[in-house]
mmCIF file of C-alpha atoms in Angstrom:
data_model
loop_
_atom_site.group_PDB
_atom_site.id
_atom_site.type_symbol
_atom_site.label_atom_id
_atom_site.label_comp_id
_atom_site.label_asym_id
_atom_site.label_seq_id
_atom_site.Cartn_x
_atom_site.Cartn_y
_atom_site.Cartn_z
ATOM 1 C CA UNK A 2 0.000 0.000 0.000
ATOM 2 C CA UNK A 3 1.396 3.408 -0.968
ATOM 3 C CA UNK A 4 0.898 6.579 1.079
ATOM 4 C CA UNK A 5 -0.065 9.675 -0.906
ATOM 5 C CA UNK A 6 2.142 12.637 0.059
ATOM 6 C CA UNK A 7 0.826 15.865 1.535
ATOM 7 C CA UNK A 8 1.282 18.613 -1.059
ATOM 8 C CA UNK A 9 0.289 21.662 0.949
ATOM 9 C CA UNK A 10 -0.790 22.784 4.407
ATOM 10 C CA UNK A 11 -3.015 25.871 4.647
ATOM 11 C CA UNK A 12 -4.044 27.827 7.737
ATOM 12 C CA UNK A 13 -7.606 29.123 7.743
ATOM 13 C CA UNK A 14 -7.790 32.918 7.467
ATOM 14 C CA UNK A 15 -10.108 35.395 9.250
ATOM 15 C CA UNK A 16 -12.958 36.548 6.977
ATOM 16 C CA UNK A 17 -16.173 38.564 7.235
ATOM 17 C CA UNK A 18 -19.118 37.014 5.401
ATOM 18 C CA UNK A 19 -22.873 37.444 5.115
ATOM 19 C CA UNK A 20 -24.144 40.418 7.141
ATOM 20 C CA UNK A 21 -20.948 40.585 9.183
ATOM 21 C CA UNK A 22 -20.291 37.069 10.479
ATOM 22 C CA UNK A 23 -16.728 36.575 11.748
ATOM 23 C CA UNK A 24 -15.414 33.248 10.477
ATOM 24 C CA UNK A 25 -12.313 31.458 9.202
ATOM 25 C CA UNK A 26 -11.934 30.496 5.530
ATOM 26 C CA UNK A 27 -9.818 27.427 4.787
ATOM 27 C CA UNK A 28 -10.017 27.975 1.011
ATOM 28 C CA UNK A 29 -12.259 29.577 -1.596
ATOM 29 C CA UNK A 30 -12.742 32.426 -4.101
ATOM 30 C CA UNK A 31 -9.383 31.866 -5.762
ATOM 31 C CA UNK A 32 -7.704 29.070 -7.639
ATOM 32 C CA UNK A 33 -9.529 26.041 -6.236
ATOM 33 C CA UNK A 34 -8.471 23.557 -8.919
ATOM 34 C CA UNK A 35 -6.490 21.556 -6.360
ATOM 35 C CA UNK A 36 -9.725 21.010 -4.397
ATOM 36 C CA UNK A 37 -11.924 20.273 -7.430
ATOM 37 C CA UNK A 38 -14.909 19.816 -7.202
ATOM 38 C CA UNK A 39 -14.923 21.651 -3.849
ATOM 39 C CA UNK A 40 -15.046 25.459 -4.115
ATOM 40 C CA UNK A 41 -15.034 26.840 -0.577
ATOM 41 C CA UNK A 42 -14.766 25.815 3.071
ATOM 42 C CA UNK A 43 -15.756 28.184 5.905
ATOM 43 C CA UNK A 44 -15.411 27.505 9.637
ATOM 44 C CA UNK A 45 -17.865 29.679 11.585
ATOM 45 C CA UNK A 46 -17.102 29.337 15.282
ATOM 46 C CA UNK A 47 -17.545 31.990 17.913
ATOM 47 C CA UNK A 48 -18.789 32.561 21.449
ATOM 48 C CA UNK A 49 -19.502 36.272 20.951
ATOM 49 C CA UNK A 50 -23.126 36.453 19.698
ATOM 50 C CA UNK A 51 -22.772 39.902 18.111
ATOM 51 C CA UNK A 52 -20.097 38.416 15.835
ATOM 52 C CA UNK A 53 -22.469 35.876 14.255
ATOM 53 C CA UNK A 54 -26.145 36.703 14.945
ATOM 54 C CA UNK A 55 -26.461 38.955 11.844
ATOM 55 C CA UNK A 56 -26.138 35.713 9.912
ATOM 56 C CA UNK A 57 -26.460 35.157 6.190
ATOM 57 C CA UNK A 58 -29.695 36.889 5.070
ATOM 58 C CA UNK A 59 -31.438 36.157 1.777
ATOM 59 C CA UNK A 60 -28.944 35.433 -1.023
ATOM 60 C CA UNK A 61 -28.934 33.358 -4.228
ATOM 61 C CA UNK A 62 -27.056 30.195 -5.232
ATOM 62 C CA UNK A 63 -26.905 28.526 -8.624
ATOM 63 C CA UNK A 64 -24.949 25.631 -10.096
ATOM 64 C CA UNK A 65 -23.446 24.493 -6.777
ATOM 65 C CA UNK A 66 -24.185 22.453 -3.685
ATOM 66 C CA UNK A 67 -23.792 23.886 -0.176
ATOM 67 C CA UNK A 68 -23.191 21.602 2.793
ATOM 68 C CA UNK A 69 -23.712 22.913 6.339
ATOM 69 C CA UNK A 70 -22.504 20.868 9.335
ATOM 70 C CA UNK A 71 -23.256 22.153 12.843
ATOM 71 C CA UNK A 72 -21.275 21.222 15.968
ATOM 72 C CA UNK A 73 -22.678 23.747 18.489
ATOM 73 C CA UNK A 74 -25.713 26.036 18.420
ATOM 74 C CA UNK A 75 -28.313 25.971 15.644
ATOM 75 C CA UNK A 76 -28.751 27.361 12.131
ATOM 76 C CA UNK A 77 -32.262 28.377 11.070
ATOM 77 C CA UNK A 78 -32.851 28.253 7.323
ATOM 78 C CA UNK A 79 -35.527 29.175 4.803
ATOM 79 C CA UNK A 80 -35.675 29.363 1.019
ATOM 80 C CA UNK A 81 -37.645 30.688 -1.941
ATOM 81 C CA UNK A 82 -39.371 27.307 -2.404
ATOM 82 C CA UNK A 83 -41.043 27.565 0.991
ATOM 83 C CA UNK A 84 -38.726 25.178 2.847
ATOM 84 C CA UNK A 85 -37.737 26.169 6.371
ATOM 85 C CA UNK A 86 -36.350 24.565 9.510
ATOM 86 C CA UNK A 87 -33.341 24.421 11.816
ATOM 87 C CA UNK A 88 -30.317 22.193 12.193
ATOM 88 C CA UNK A 89 -28.556 21.696 15.515
ATOM 89 C CA UNK A 90 -25.439 20.076 16.937
ATOM 90 C CA UNK A 91 -24.379 17.097 14.814
ATOM 91 C CA UNK A 92 -26.929 17.784 12.047
ATOM 92 C CA UNK A 93 -26.199 18.183 8.325
ATOM 93 C CA UNK A 94 -27.999 20.149 5.605
ATOM 94 C CA UNK A 95 -27.024 19.394 2.006
ATOM 95 C CA UNK A 96 -28.577 21.859 -0.453
ATOM 96 C CA UNK A 97 -28.371 21.343 -4.201
ATOM 97 C CA UNK A 98 -28.929 24.800 -5.717
ATOM 98 C CA UNK A 99 -29.077 23.520 -9.294
ATOM 99 C CA UNK A 100 -30.927 25.951 -11.589
ATOM 100 C CA UNK A 101 -31.186 28.486 -8.782
ATOM 101 C CA UNK A 102 -32.542 29.157 -5.315
ATOM 102 C CA UNK A 103 -32.666 32.060 -2.852
ATOM 103 C CA UNK A 104 -32.225 31.194 0.817
ATOM 104 C CA UNK A 105 -31.057 32.472 4.175
ATOM 105 C CA UNK A 106 -29.143 30.884 7.069
ATOM 106 C CA UNK A 107 -29.286 32.472 10.509
ATOM 107 C CA UNK A 108 -26.977 31.050 13.200
ATOM 108 C CA UNK A 109 -28.093 30.949 16.832
ATOM 109 C CA UNK A 110 -25.781 30.102 19.708
ATOM 110 C CA UNK A 111 -26.253 27.376 22.278
ATOM 111 C CA UNK A 112 -27.377 28.271 25.858
ATOM 112 C CA UNK A 113 -23.911 29.677 26.674
ATOM 113 C CA UNK A 114 -23.640 31.632 23.417
ATOM 114 C CA UNK A 115 -21.314 29.318 21.493
ATOM 115 C CA UNK A 116 -21.775 28.744 17.765
ATOM 116 C CA UNK A 117 -19.720 26.358 15.679
ATOM 117 C CA UNK A 118 -20.292 24.942 12.224
ATOM 118 C CA UNK A 119 -18.843 24.525 8.760
ATOM 119 C CA UNK A 120 -20.055 25.321 5.275
ATOM 120 C CA UNK A 121 -18.613 23.602 2.240
ATOM 121 C CA UNK A 122 -19.419 24.419 -1.396
ATOM 122 C CA UNK A 123 -19.182 21.782 -4.114
ATOM 123 C CA UNK A 124 -19.375 22.475 -7.836
ATOM 124 C CA UNK A 125 -21.950 20.748 -10.013
ATOM 125 C CA UNK A 126 -20.869 19.333 -13.392
ATOM 126 C CA UNK A 127 -22.140 21.185 -16.460
ATOM 127 C CA UNK A 128 -24.744 18.492 -17.148
ATOM 128 C CA UNK A 129 -26.390 19.095 -13.750
ATOM 129 C CA UNK A 130 -26.137 22.873 -13.449
ATOM 130 C CA UNK A 131 -29.836 23.274 -14.279
ATOM 131 C CA UNK A 132 -31.150 20.430 -12.132
ATOM 132 C CA UNK A 133 -34.110 21.288 -9.856
ATOM 133 C CA UNK A 134 -33.011 22.506 -6.410
ATOM 134 C CA UNK A 135 -33.447 20.204 -3.411
ATOM 135 C CA UNK A 136 -32.594 19.778 0.268
ATOM 136 C CA UNK A 137 -31.345 16.800 2.217
ATOM 137 C CA UNK A 138 -31.518 17.420 5.955
ATOM 138 C CA UNK A 139 -30.083 14.773 8.243
ATOM 139 C CA UNK A 140 -30.300 14.743 12.033
ATOM 140 C CA UNK A 141 -27.362 13.703 14.192
ATOM 141 C CA UNK A 142 -28.949 10.405 15.238
ATOM 142 C CA UNK A 143 -29.185 9.333 11.579
ATOM 143 C CA UNK A 144 -25.437 9.636 10.931
ATOM 144 C CA UNK A 145 -23.682 6.289 11.522
ATOM 145 C CA UNK A 146 -20.582 6.178 13.705
ATOM 146 C CA UNK A 147 -17.800 3.594 13.745
ATOM 147 C CA UNK A 148 -15.453 3.181 16.738
ATOM 148 C CA UNK A 149 -12.123 1.404 16.238
ATOM 149 C CA UNK A 150 -10.388 -0.664 18.924
ATOM 150 C CA UNK A 151 -7.898 2.183 19.567
ATOM 151 C CA UNK A 152 -10.719 4.654 20.289
ATOM 152 C CA UNK A 153 -10.736 6.367 16.891
ATOM 153 C CA UNK A 154 -14.264 7.464 15.985
ATOM 154 C CA UNK A 155 -15.642 8.252 12.535
ATOM 155 C CA UNK A 156 -19.074 9.718 11.725
ATOM 156 C CA UNK A 157 -19.916 8.972 8.093
ATOM 157 C CA UNK A 158 -21.952 11.789 6.579
ATOM 158 C CA UNK A 159 -21.685 10.689 2.958
ATOM 159 C CA UNK A 160 -20.082 7.796 1.098
ATOM 160 C CA UNK A 161 -18.783 4.419 2.273
ATOM 161 C CA UNK A 162 -16.218 4.133 5.051
ATOM 162 C CA UNK A 163 -15.208 1.326 7.421
ATOM 163 C CA UNK A 164 -18.209 -0.774 6.430
ATOM 164 C CA UNK A 165 -20.830 1.939 6.920
ATOM 165 C CA UNK A 166 -22.604 4.223 4.455
ATOM 166 C CA UNK A 167 -23.639 7.787 5.182
ATOM 167 C CA UNK A 168 -27.277 8.892 4.784
ATOM 168 C CA UNK A 169 -26.667 11.614 2.155
ATOM 169 C CA UNK A 170 -27.355 10.174 -1.320
ATOM 170 C CA UNK A 171 -27.449 11.189 -4.980
ATOM 171 C CA UNK A 172 -24.526 13.653 -4.950
ATOM 172 C CA UNK A 173 -22.864 14.275 -8.315
ATOM 173 C CA UNK A 174 -19.252 14.216 -7.102
ATOM 174 C CA UNK A 175 -19.754 10.920 -5.219
ATOM 175 C CA UNK A 176 -18.036 12.375 -2.141
ATOM 176 C CA UNK A 177 -16.905 10.725 1.057
ATOM 177 C CA UNK A 178 -17.396 13.054 4.036
ATOM 178 C CA UNK A 179 -16.241 11.793 7.438
ATOM 179 C CA UNK A 180 -15.877 13.454 10.851
ATOM 180 C CA UNK A 181 -12.985 11.735 12.646
ATOM 181 C CA UNK A 182 -11.801 11.838 16.263
ATOM 182 C CA UNK A 183 -8.344 10.328 16.865
ATOM 183 C CA UNK A 184 -7.096 9.798 20.459
ATOM 184 C CA UNK A 185 -3.747 11.357 21.422
ATOM 185 C CA UNK A 186 -0.642 9.502 20.311
ATOM 186 C CA UNK A 187 -2.492 7.216 17.897
ATOM 187 C CA UNK A 188 -1.617 6.713 14.229
ATOM 188 C CA UNK A 189 -4.223 6.042 11.553
ATOM 189 C CA UNK A 190 -4.087 5.316 7.829
ATOM 190 C CA UNK A 191 -7.264 6.051 5.882
ATOM 191 C CA UNK A 192 -7.891 4.793 2.329
ATOM 192 C CA UNK A 193 -8.298 7.257 -0.567
ATOM 193 C CA UNK A 194 -8.901 6.117 -4.151
ATOM 194 C CA UNK A 195 -6.340 7.333 -6.679
ATOM 195 C CA UNK A 196 -8.910 9.130 -8.871
ATOM 196 C CA UNK A 197 -10.026 11.389 -6.008
ATOM 197 C CA UNK A 198 -9.032 14.774 -4.724
ATOM 198 C CA UNK A 199 -9.024 14.868 -0.959
ATOM 199 C CA UNK A 200 -8.353 17.185 1.962
ATOM 200 C CA UNK A 201 -8.392 16.950 5.736
ATOM 201 C CA UNK A 202 -9.409 19.857 7.976
ATOM 202 C CA UNK A 203 -8.173 19.791 11.577
ATOM 203 C CA UNK A 204 -10.529 21.816 13.769
ATOM 204 C CA UNK A 205 -9.364 20.785 17.240
ATOM 205 C CA UNK A 206 -6.114 19.255 18.435
ATOM 206 C CA UNK A 207 -3.236 18.820 15.986
ATOM 207 C CA UNK A 208 -1.735 16.125 13.807
ATOM 208 C CA UNK A 209 1.480 15.193 12.078
ATOM 209 C CA UNK A 210 0.660 14.103 8.560
ATOM 210 C CA UNK A 211 2.659 11.786 6.330
ATOM 211 C CA UNK A 212 5.488 13.718 4.601
ATOM 212 C CA UNK A 213 4.577 16.952 6.407
ATOM 213 C CA UNK A 214 7.470 18.902 7.899
ATOM 214 C CA UNK A 215 6.128 18.800 11.438
ATOM 215 C CA UNK A 216 3.014 18.905 13.610
ATOM 216 C CA UNK A 217 0.444 21.355 12.295
ATOM 217 C CA UNK A 218 -0.542 23.923 14.913
ATOM 218 C CA UNK A 219 -4.284 24.524 14.894
ATOM 219 C CA UNK A 220 -5.215 26.822 17.844
ATOM 220 C CA UNK A 221 -8.813 27.244 18.939
ATOM 221 C CA UNK A 222 -7.994 30.070 21.342
ATOM 222 C CA UNK A 223 -6.438 33.515 21.606
ATOM 223 C CA UNK A 224 -7.485 34.756 18.157
ATOM 224 C CA UNK A 225 -10.186 37.340 17.425
ATOM 225 C CA UNK A 226 -11.735 36.901 20.842
ATOM 226 C CA UNK A 227 -12.338 33.192 20.373
ATOM 227 C CA UNK A 228 -12.089 30.963 23.410
ATOM 228 C CA UNK A 229 -11.747 27.172 23.350
ATOM 229 C CA UNK A 230 -14.852 25.176 22.577
ATOM 230 C CA UNK A 231 -13.118 22.207 24.208
ATOM 231 C CA UNK A 232 -11.407 21.936 27.586
ATOM 232 C CA UNK A 233 -7.710 22.968 27.368
ATOM 233 C CA UNK A 234 -6.561 19.668 28.889
ATOM 234 C CA UNK A 235 -8.311 17.681 26.148
ATOM 235 C CA UNK A 236 -5.693 16.657 23.594
ATOM 236 C CA UNK A 237 -7.715 14.428 21.325
ATOM 237 C CA UNK A 238 -7.688 15.686 17.724
ATOM 238 C CA UNK A 239 -10.911 16.277 15.802
ATOM 239 C CA UNK A 240 -10.938 16.624 12.032
ATOM 240 C CA UNK A 241 -12.989 15.917 9.015
ATOM 241 C CA UNK A 242 -11.884 14.489 5.717
ATOM 242 C CA UNK A 243 -13.508 14.906 2.324
ATOM 243 C CA UNK A 244 -12.752 13.101 -0.902
ATOM 244 C CA UNK A 245 -14.509 13.346 -4.256
ATOM 245 C CA UNK A 246 -13.944 12.365 -7.843
ATOM 246 C CA UNK A 247 -12.674 15.242 -9.960
ATOM 247 C CA UNK A 248 -14.842 16.914 -12.608
ATOM 248 C CA UNK A 249 -13.379 14.628 -15.263
ATOM 249 C CA UNK A 250 -14.484 11.702 -13.029
ATOM 250 C CA UNK A 251 -11.382 9.664 -13.876
ATOM 251 C CA UNK A 252 -8.376 11.961 -13.695
ATOM 252 C CA UNK A 253 -5.179 9.947 -13.102
ATOM 253 C CA UNK A 254 -3.578 9.655 -9.681
ATOM 254 C CA UNK A 255 -0.744 12.084 -10.440
ATOM 255 C CA UNK A 256 -3.220 14.978 -10.307
ATOM 256 C CA UNK A 257 -4.662 14.059 -6.920
ATOM 257 C CA UNK A 258 -3.730 16.624 -4.325
ATOM 258 C CA UNK A 259 -4.960 15.688 -0.864
ATOM 259 C CA UNK A 260 -4.177 12.621 1.148
ATOM 260 C CA UNK A 261 -6.903 11.976 3.663
ATOM 261 C CA UNK A 262 -5.104 11.975 7.009
ATOM 262 C CA UNK A 263 -2.461 9.458 5.997
ATOM 263 C CA UNK A 264 -0.928 9.270 9.463
ATOM 264 C CA UNK A 265 -1.353 11.407 12.535
ATOM 265 C CA UNK A 266 0.336 11.615 15.912
ATOM 266 C CA UNK A 267 -1.740 14.025 17.907
ATOM 267 C CA UNK A 268 -1.142 16.745 20.474
ATOM 268 C CA UNK A 269 -2.812 19.904 21.816
ATOM 269 C CA UNK A 270 -5.615 22.272 20.733
ATOM 270 C CA UNK A 271 -4.577 25.102 18.387
ATOM 271 C CA UNK A 272 -6.224 26.985 15.379
ATOM 272 C CA UNK A 273 -7.670 25.190 12.342
ATOM 273 C CA UNK A 274 -5.803 24.221 9.204
ATOM 274 C CA UNK A 275 -6.229 22.135 6.069
ATOM 275 C CA UNK A 276 -3.854 19.514 4.669
ATOM 276 C CA UNK A 277 -4.005 18.542 1.003
ATOM 277 C CA UNK A 278 -1.822 16.215 -0.989
#
């Protein structure tokens, strides 16, 4: 078995989005060919309500899919088709914009004011750009979880992994989306097909990836007023990994850019970063 090398490590950057939401952007609105078909990844975490309550009022999407994953707090949503609802901790909303939709997403903190979630954008192939819009909303209890003997946990949102299949179906890029928790000091190797782009986003703890120059610092404290969402003494690393076939669907392995957490030896909480290979 060969290990795909890490090509690049990126630290998420502070960004203002929507009506003034303070968040971190891992990638997006630039050259995203290395992440194809993914276009953008935002990490919106905060415990200062005035920094996120303005939310993301009515705005359009077309030709893409947006994936919202909530870890703390809730996100209330509504759209021009009359759909509305809320997703909470552990829930997923997968929206296929297709030929066009107008919607809004309004984050609300948990009882102590903390809000944490992610939004990922995925491109649709040309043949599906004008498909009718749709929602897939999945509650936390519907997402299967696998626990390895060493304590590693994986929640499978989409795709097949470790003998389980995620509940999100019918996605053009055939993605695998997993939320992984690796105990401190453990080493894991995760399979990635050679015709897939892949990246891993570390949002708590830290990891040393195969062929990386050293442990990747990913602080969750001391930046822009953010305080830890996890206890400082907790040194388990939390990350999610996404893989998807490229737009050509069968691009050769030499163009694949992100190894999905090839190996990791884990240490303390820092700020988030993305590894791609």
